[in-house]
PDB file of C-alpha atoms and ligand atoms in Angstrom:
ATOM      1  CA  MET A   1     -70.026  27.986  38.590  1.00  0.00           C
ATOM      2  CA  ASP A   2     -66.954  26.806  36.662  1.00  0.00           C
ATOM      3  CA  SER A   3     -65.468  29.322  34.224  1.00  0.00           C
ATOM      4  CA  ASP A   4     -65.182  26.542  31.626  1.00  0.00           C
ATOM      5  CA  THR A   5     -68.940  26.197  31.667  1.00  0.00           C
ATOM      6  CA  ASN A   6     -69.633  29.873  30.983  1.00  0.00           C
ATOM      7  CA  ALA A   7     -70.251  29.284  27.283  1.00  0.00           C
ATOM      8  CA  ALA A   8     -72.492  26.255  27.856  1.00  0.00           C
ATOM      9  CA  ARG A   9     -74.468  28.052  30.557  1.00  0.00           C
ATOM     10  CA  HIS A  10     -74.981  31.109  28.355  1.00  0.00           C
ATOM     11  CA  ALA A  11     -76.096  28.909  25.482  1.00  0.00           C
ATOM     12  CA  ASP A  12     -78.563  27.196  27.820  1.00  0.00           C
ATOM     13  CA  LEU A  13     -79.903  30.530  29.090  1.00  0.00           C
ATOM     14  CA  ALA A  14     -80.196  31.779  25.494  1.00  0.00           C
ATOM     15  CA  ARG A  15     -82.384  28.775  24.582  1.00  0.00           C
ATOM     16  CA  GLN A  16     -84.683  29.706  27.448  1.00  0.00           C
ATOM     17  CA  ALA A  17     -84.601  33.420  26.561  1.00  0.00           C
ATOM     18  CA  LEU A  18     -83.194  34.105  30.015  1.00  0.00           C
ATOM     19  CA  LEU A  19     -79.873  35.688  29.130  1.00  0.00           C
ATOM     20  CA  PRO A  20     -78.964  38.623  31.359  1.00  0.00           C
ATOM     21  CA  ASP A  21     -77.533  41.843  29.928  1.00  0.00           C
ATOM     22  CA  GLU A  22     -74.873  41.776  32.611  1.00  0.00           C
ATOM     23  CA  GLU A  23     -73.522  39.055  34.852  1.00  0.00           C
ATOM     24  CA  LEU A  24     -71.321  39.563  37.902  1.00  0.00           C
ATOM     25  CA  VAL A  25     -68.712  36.860  38.548  1.00  0.00           C
ATOM     26  CA  ASP A  26     -65.820  36.443  40.957  1.00  0.00           C
ATOM     27  CA  ALA A  27     -62.112  36.374  40.059  1.00  0.00           C
ATOM     28  CA  THR A  28     -62.036  32.658  39.387  1.00  0.00           C
ATOM     29  CA  HIS A  29     -64.670  33.067  36.692  1.00  0.00           C
ATOM     30  CA  ALA A  30     -63.449  36.282  35.066  1.00  0.00           C
ATOM     31  CA  SER A  31     -60.867  36.264  32.291  1.00  0.00           C
ATOM     32  CA  VAL A  32     -60.486  38.429  29.226  1.00  0.00           C
ATOM     33  CA  ASP A  33     -61.251  35.414  27.019  1.00  0.00           C
ATOM     34  CA  HIS A  34     -64.514  34.659  28.802  1.00  0.00           C
ATOM     35  CA  ILE A  35     -65.485  38.334  28.837  1.00  0.00           C
ATOM     36  CA  LEU A  36     -64.888  38.695  25.085  1.00  0.00           C
ATOM     37  CA  LYS A  37     -66.649  35.414  24.277  1.00  0.00           C
ATOM     38  CA  ALA A  38     -69.715  36.229  26.380  1.00  0.00           C
ATOM     39  CA  ALA A  39     -70.009  39.602  24.652  1.00  0.00           C
ATOM     40  CA  ALA A  40     -69.433  38.243  21.136  1.00  0.00           C
ATOM     41  CA  ASP A  41     -71.634  35.156  21.401  1.00  0.00           C
ATOM     42  CA  HIS A  42     -74.519  36.440  23.499  1.00  0.00           C
ATOM     43  CA  GLY A  43     -74.113  40.165  24.109  1.00  0.00           C
ATOM     44  CA  VAL A  44     -73.639  39.465  27.827  1.00  0.00           C
ATOM     45  CA  THR A  45     -71.409  41.848  29.753  1.00  0.00           C
ATOM     46  CA  LEU A  46     -69.433  39.610  32.072  1.00  0.00           C
ATOM     47  CA  THR A  47     -68.045  41.678  34.936  1.00  0.00           C
ATOM     48  CA  GLY A  48     -65.556  40.484  37.517  1.00  0.00           C
ATOM     49  CA  PRO A  49     -62.123  41.259  38.969  1.00  0.00           C
ATOM     50  CA  LEU A  50     -59.315  40.246  36.632  1.00  0.00           C
ATOM     51  CA  ARG A  51     -56.292  38.478  38.036  1.00  0.00           C
ATOM     52  CA  ARG A  52     -53.296  40.632  38.832  1.00  0.00           C
ATOM     53  CA  ARG A  53     -50.368  40.864  36.465  1.00  0.00           C
ATOM     54  CA  SER A  54     -47.691  38.321  37.203  1.00  0.00           C
ATOM     55  CA  GLY A  55     -44.101  37.944  36.068  1.00  0.00           C
ATOM     56  CA  ARG A  56     -40.770  38.842  37.600  1.00  0.00           C
ATOM     57  CA  GLN A  57     -40.433  42.174  35.795  1.00  0.00           C
ATOM     58  CA  THR A  58     -43.831  43.300  37.011  1.00  0.00           C
ATOM     59  CA  ARG A  59     -42.915  42.520  40.624  1.00  0.00           C
ATOM     60  CA  THR A  60     -39.367  43.934  40.562  1.00  0.00           C
ATOM     61  CA  PRO A  61     -39.033  47.698  41.121  1.00  0.00           C
ATOM     62  CA  GLY A  62     -37.227  49.363  38.224  1.00  0.00           C
ATOM     63  CA  ALA A  63     -37.435  46.344  35.938  1.00  0.00           C
ATOM     64  CA  PHE A  64     -38.795  46.736  32.413  1.00  0.00           C
ATOM     65  CA  ALA A  65     -42.195  45.094  32.262  1.00  0.00           C
ATOM     66  CA  LEU A  66     -44.408  44.644  29.217  1.00  0.00           C
ATOM     67  CA  ASP A  67     -46.023  48.052  29.716  1.00  0.00           C
ATOM     68  CA  ASP A  68     -42.614  49.679  29.171  1.00  0.00           C
ATOM     69  CA  PHE A  69     -42.481  48.373  25.589  1.00  0.00           C
ATOM     70  CA  ILE A  70     -44.326  49.896  22.617  1.00  0.00           C
ATOM     71  CA  ILE A  71     -46.218  47.399  20.485  1.00  0.00           C
ATOM     72  CA  ASP A  72     -46.717  48.244  16.805  1.00  0.00           C
ATOM     73  CA  TRP A  73     -49.480  45.793  15.915  1.00  0.00           C
ATOM     74  CA  ASP A  74     -49.718  46.809  12.268  1.00  0.00           C
ATOM     75  CA  ASN A  75     -46.037  46.224  11.555  1.00  0.00           C
ATOM     76  CA  GLN A  76     -45.679  43.376  14.062  1.00  0.00           C
ATOM     77  CA  GLN A  77     -42.777  45.010  15.862  1.00  0.00           C
ATOM     78  CA  VAL A  78     -42.038  46.019  19.436  1.00  0.00           C
ATOM     79  CA  THR A  79     -39.801  48.891  20.544  1.00  0.00           C
ATOM     80  CA  CYS A  80     -38.017  48.423  23.856  1.00  0.00           C
ATOM     81  CA  PRO A  81     -37.387  51.177  26.433  1.00  0.00           C
ATOM     82  CA  ASN A  82     -33.917  51.599  24.911  1.00  0.00           C
ATOM     83  CA  GLY A  83     -35.333  52.264  21.448  1.00  0.00           C
ATOM     84  CA  LYS A  84     -34.386  48.922  19.943  1.00  0.00           C
ATOM     85  CA  ILE A  85     -36.747  47.113  17.565  1.00  0.00           C
ATOM     86  CA  SER A  86     -37.633  43.439  17.962  1.00  0.00           C
ATOM     87  CA  ARG A  87     -36.352  41.017  15.362  1.00  0.00           C
ATOM     88  CA  ASN A  88     -39.217  38.537  15.099  1.00  0.00           C
ATOM     89  CA  TRP A  89     -42.906  38.122  15.842  1.00  0.00           C
ATOM     90  CA  ARG A  90     -44.519  34.711  16.137  1.00  0.00           C
ATOM     91  CA  GLU A  91     -48.190  34.107  16.762  1.00  0.00           C
ATOM     92  CA  ARG A  92     -49.377  30.856  18.256  1.00  0.00           C
ATOM     93  CA  PRO A  93     -53.073  30.137  17.916  1.00  0.00           C
ATOM     94  CA  GLY A  94     -54.878  28.829  20.935  1.00  0.00           C
ATOM     95  CA  SER A  95     -56.094  25.277  21.355  1.00  0.00           C
ATOM     96  CA  ARG A  96     -58.233  23.560  23.972  1.00  0.00           C
ATOM     97  CA  SER A  97     -55.357  23.639  26.453  1.00  0.00           C
ATOM     98  CA  THR A  98     -53.432  26.751  25.403  1.00  0.00           C
ATOM     99  CA  LEU A  99     -54.351  30.364  24.907  1.00  0.00           C
ATOM    100  CA  PRO A 100     -53.301  32.243  21.765  1.00  0.00           C
ATOM    101  CA  ILE A 101     -50.132  34.247  22.347  1.00  0.00           C
ATOM    102  CA  VAL A 102     -47.583  36.394  20.537  1.00  0.00           C
ATOM    103  CA  GLN A 103     -43.874  35.797  21.144  1.00  0.00           C
ATOM    104  CA  VAL A 104     -41.307  38.464  20.322  1.00  0.00           C
ATOM    105  CA  THR A 105     -37.511  38.419  20.626  1.00  0.00           C
ATOM    106  CA  PHE A 106     -34.957  41.210  20.487  1.00  0.00           C
ATOM    107  CA  ARG A 107     -31.558  41.089  18.797  1.00  0.00           C
ATOM    108  CA  LEU A 108     -28.724  39.683  20.839  1.00  0.00           C
ATOM    109  CA  PRO A 109     -26.180  42.348  19.780  1.00  0.00           C
ATOM    110  CA  ASP A 110     -28.612  45.045  20.974  1.00  0.00           C
ATOM    111  CA  CYS A 111     -29.243  43.375  24.318  1.00  0.00           C
ATOM    112  CA  ALA A 112     -25.640  42.286  24.908  1.00  0.00           C
ATOM    113  CA  SER A 113     -24.406  45.869  24.757  1.00  0.00           C
ATOM    114  CA  CYS A 114     -27.418  47.447  26.444  1.00  0.00           C
ATOM    115  CA  PRO A 115     -26.680  49.635  29.501  1.00  0.00           C
ATOM    116  CA  ASP A 116     -30.090  48.678  30.918  1.00  0.00           C
ATOM    117  CA  ARG A 117     -29.686  44.964  30.454  1.00  0.00           C
ATOM    118  CA  SER A 118     -29.908  44.204  34.186  1.00  0.00           C
ATOM    119  CA  ARG A 119     -33.333  45.892  34.299  1.00  0.00           C
ATOM    120  CA  CYS A 120     -34.550  43.829  31.367  1.00  0.00           C
ATOM    121  CA  THR A 121     -33.411  40.224  31.599  1.00  0.00           C
ATOM    122  CA  ARG A 122     -31.742  37.890  34.060  1.00  0.00           C
ATOM    123  CA  SER A 123     -30.209  35.850  31.288  1.00  0.00           C
ATOM    124  CA  ALA A 124     -26.452  36.204  30.967  1.00  0.00           C
ATOM    125  CA  VAL A 125     -26.456  35.145  27.331  1.00  0.00           C
ATOM    126  CA  ASN A 126     -29.865  35.587  25.717  1.00  0.00           C
ATOM    127  CA  ALA A 127     -31.694  38.585  24.340  1.00  0.00           C
ATOM    128  CA  ARG A 128     -34.924  39.791  25.941  1.00  0.00           C
ATOM    129  CA  ASP A 129     -38.086  38.114  24.792  1.00  0.00           C
ATOM    130  CA  LEU A 130     -41.704  38.971  25.435  1.00  0.00           C
ATOM    131  CA  THR A 131     -44.905  36.984  25.458  1.00  0.00           C
ATOM    132  CA  PHE A 132     -48.273  38.685  25.320  1.00  0.00           C
ATOM    133  CA  ARG A 133     -51.827  38.146  24.158  1.00  0.00           C
ATOM    134  CA  PRO A 134     -53.007  38.927  20.624  1.00  0.00           C
ATOM    135  CA  ARG A 135     -54.369  42.390  19.982  1.00  0.00           C
ATOM    136  CA  PRO A 136     -58.076  41.875  20.791  1.00  0.00           C
ATOM    137  CA  GLN A 137     -57.304  40.266  24.147  1.00  0.00           C
ATOM    138  CA  PHE A 138     -54.401  42.609  24.902  1.00  0.00           C
ATOM    139  CA  GLU A 139     -56.418  45.769  24.282  1.00  0.00           C
ATOM    140  CA  ALA A 140     -59.455  44.428  26.103  1.00  0.00           C
ATOM    141  CA  LEU A 141     -57.267  43.537  29.073  1.00  0.00           C
ATOM    142  CA  HIS A 142     -55.871  47.080  29.238  1.00  0.00           C
ATOM    143  CA  ARG A 143     -59.326  48.606  28.943  1.00  0.00           C
ATOM    144  CA  LEU A 144     -60.765  46.342  31.632  1.00  0.00           C
ATOM    145  CA  ARG A 145     -57.848  46.911  34.001  1.00  0.00           C
ATOM    146  CA  ALA A 146     -58.189  50.674  33.517  1.00  0.00           C
ATOM    147  CA  GLU A 147     -61.906  50.422  34.265  1.00  0.00           C
ATOM    148  CA  GLN A 148     -61.245  48.358  37.362  1.00  0.00           C
ATOM    149  CA  ALA A 149     -58.726  50.907  38.632  1.00  0.00           C
ATOM    150  CA  THR A 150     -61.488  53.507  38.933  1.00  0.00           C
ATOM    151  CA  THR A 151     -63.570  53.885  42.077  1.00  0.00           C
ATOM    152  CA  ALA A 152     -66.746  53.230  40.081  1.00  0.00           C
TER     153      ALA A 152
HETATM  154  S1  SF4 B   1     -31.887  44.461  27.124  1.00  0.00           S
HETATM  155 FE1  SF4 B   1     -32.496  44.518  24.968  1.00  0.00          FE
HETATM  156  S2  SF4 B   1     -34.728  44.692  24.973  1.00  0.00           S
HETATM  157 FE2  SF4 B   1     -33.984  45.232  27.027  1.00  0.00          FE
HETATM  158  S3  SF4 B   1     -33.813  47.457  27.033  1.00  0.00           S
HETATM  159 FE3  SF4 B   1     -31.819  46.619  26.468  1.00  0.00          FE
HETATM  160  S4  SF4 B   1     -31.809  46.515  24.218  1.00  0.00           S
HETATM  161 FE4  SF4 B   1     -33.899  46.762  24.894  1.00  0.00          FE
END
């Protein structure tokens, strides 16, 4: 089963009135986008292990990863671990080849004088930036990862 065919397969099963309530898939077929789409389009609960977080900050002990930042979705701002507020918020809608994302950047004067700069960015000249999924995907990802961290 190819994850790209999830939607077509569910549509086919729906035509035959054979849709399952729940479907178990492996890691190559589980993504937050597919899980949300299966639930929204057909009410199917797609269950499978999500891929691990990646990124240098996530792998480096002591580094500030995305979870260390506070996202204010309503005001489209992010607060960093040092209490600084982001300066911009850009949303890029998804296309056939790209997923929708949010890009946020902090102010250079804040980052240049930050005592925790080495924990935040490897850049010698630029401010910290962040890229993350839009709210529905972001919150679903956190909920699913929390669920998958339980023994059940
Ligand atoms: S480098 Fe910038 S974003 Fe990172 S903690 Fe310091 S002020 Fe905040």
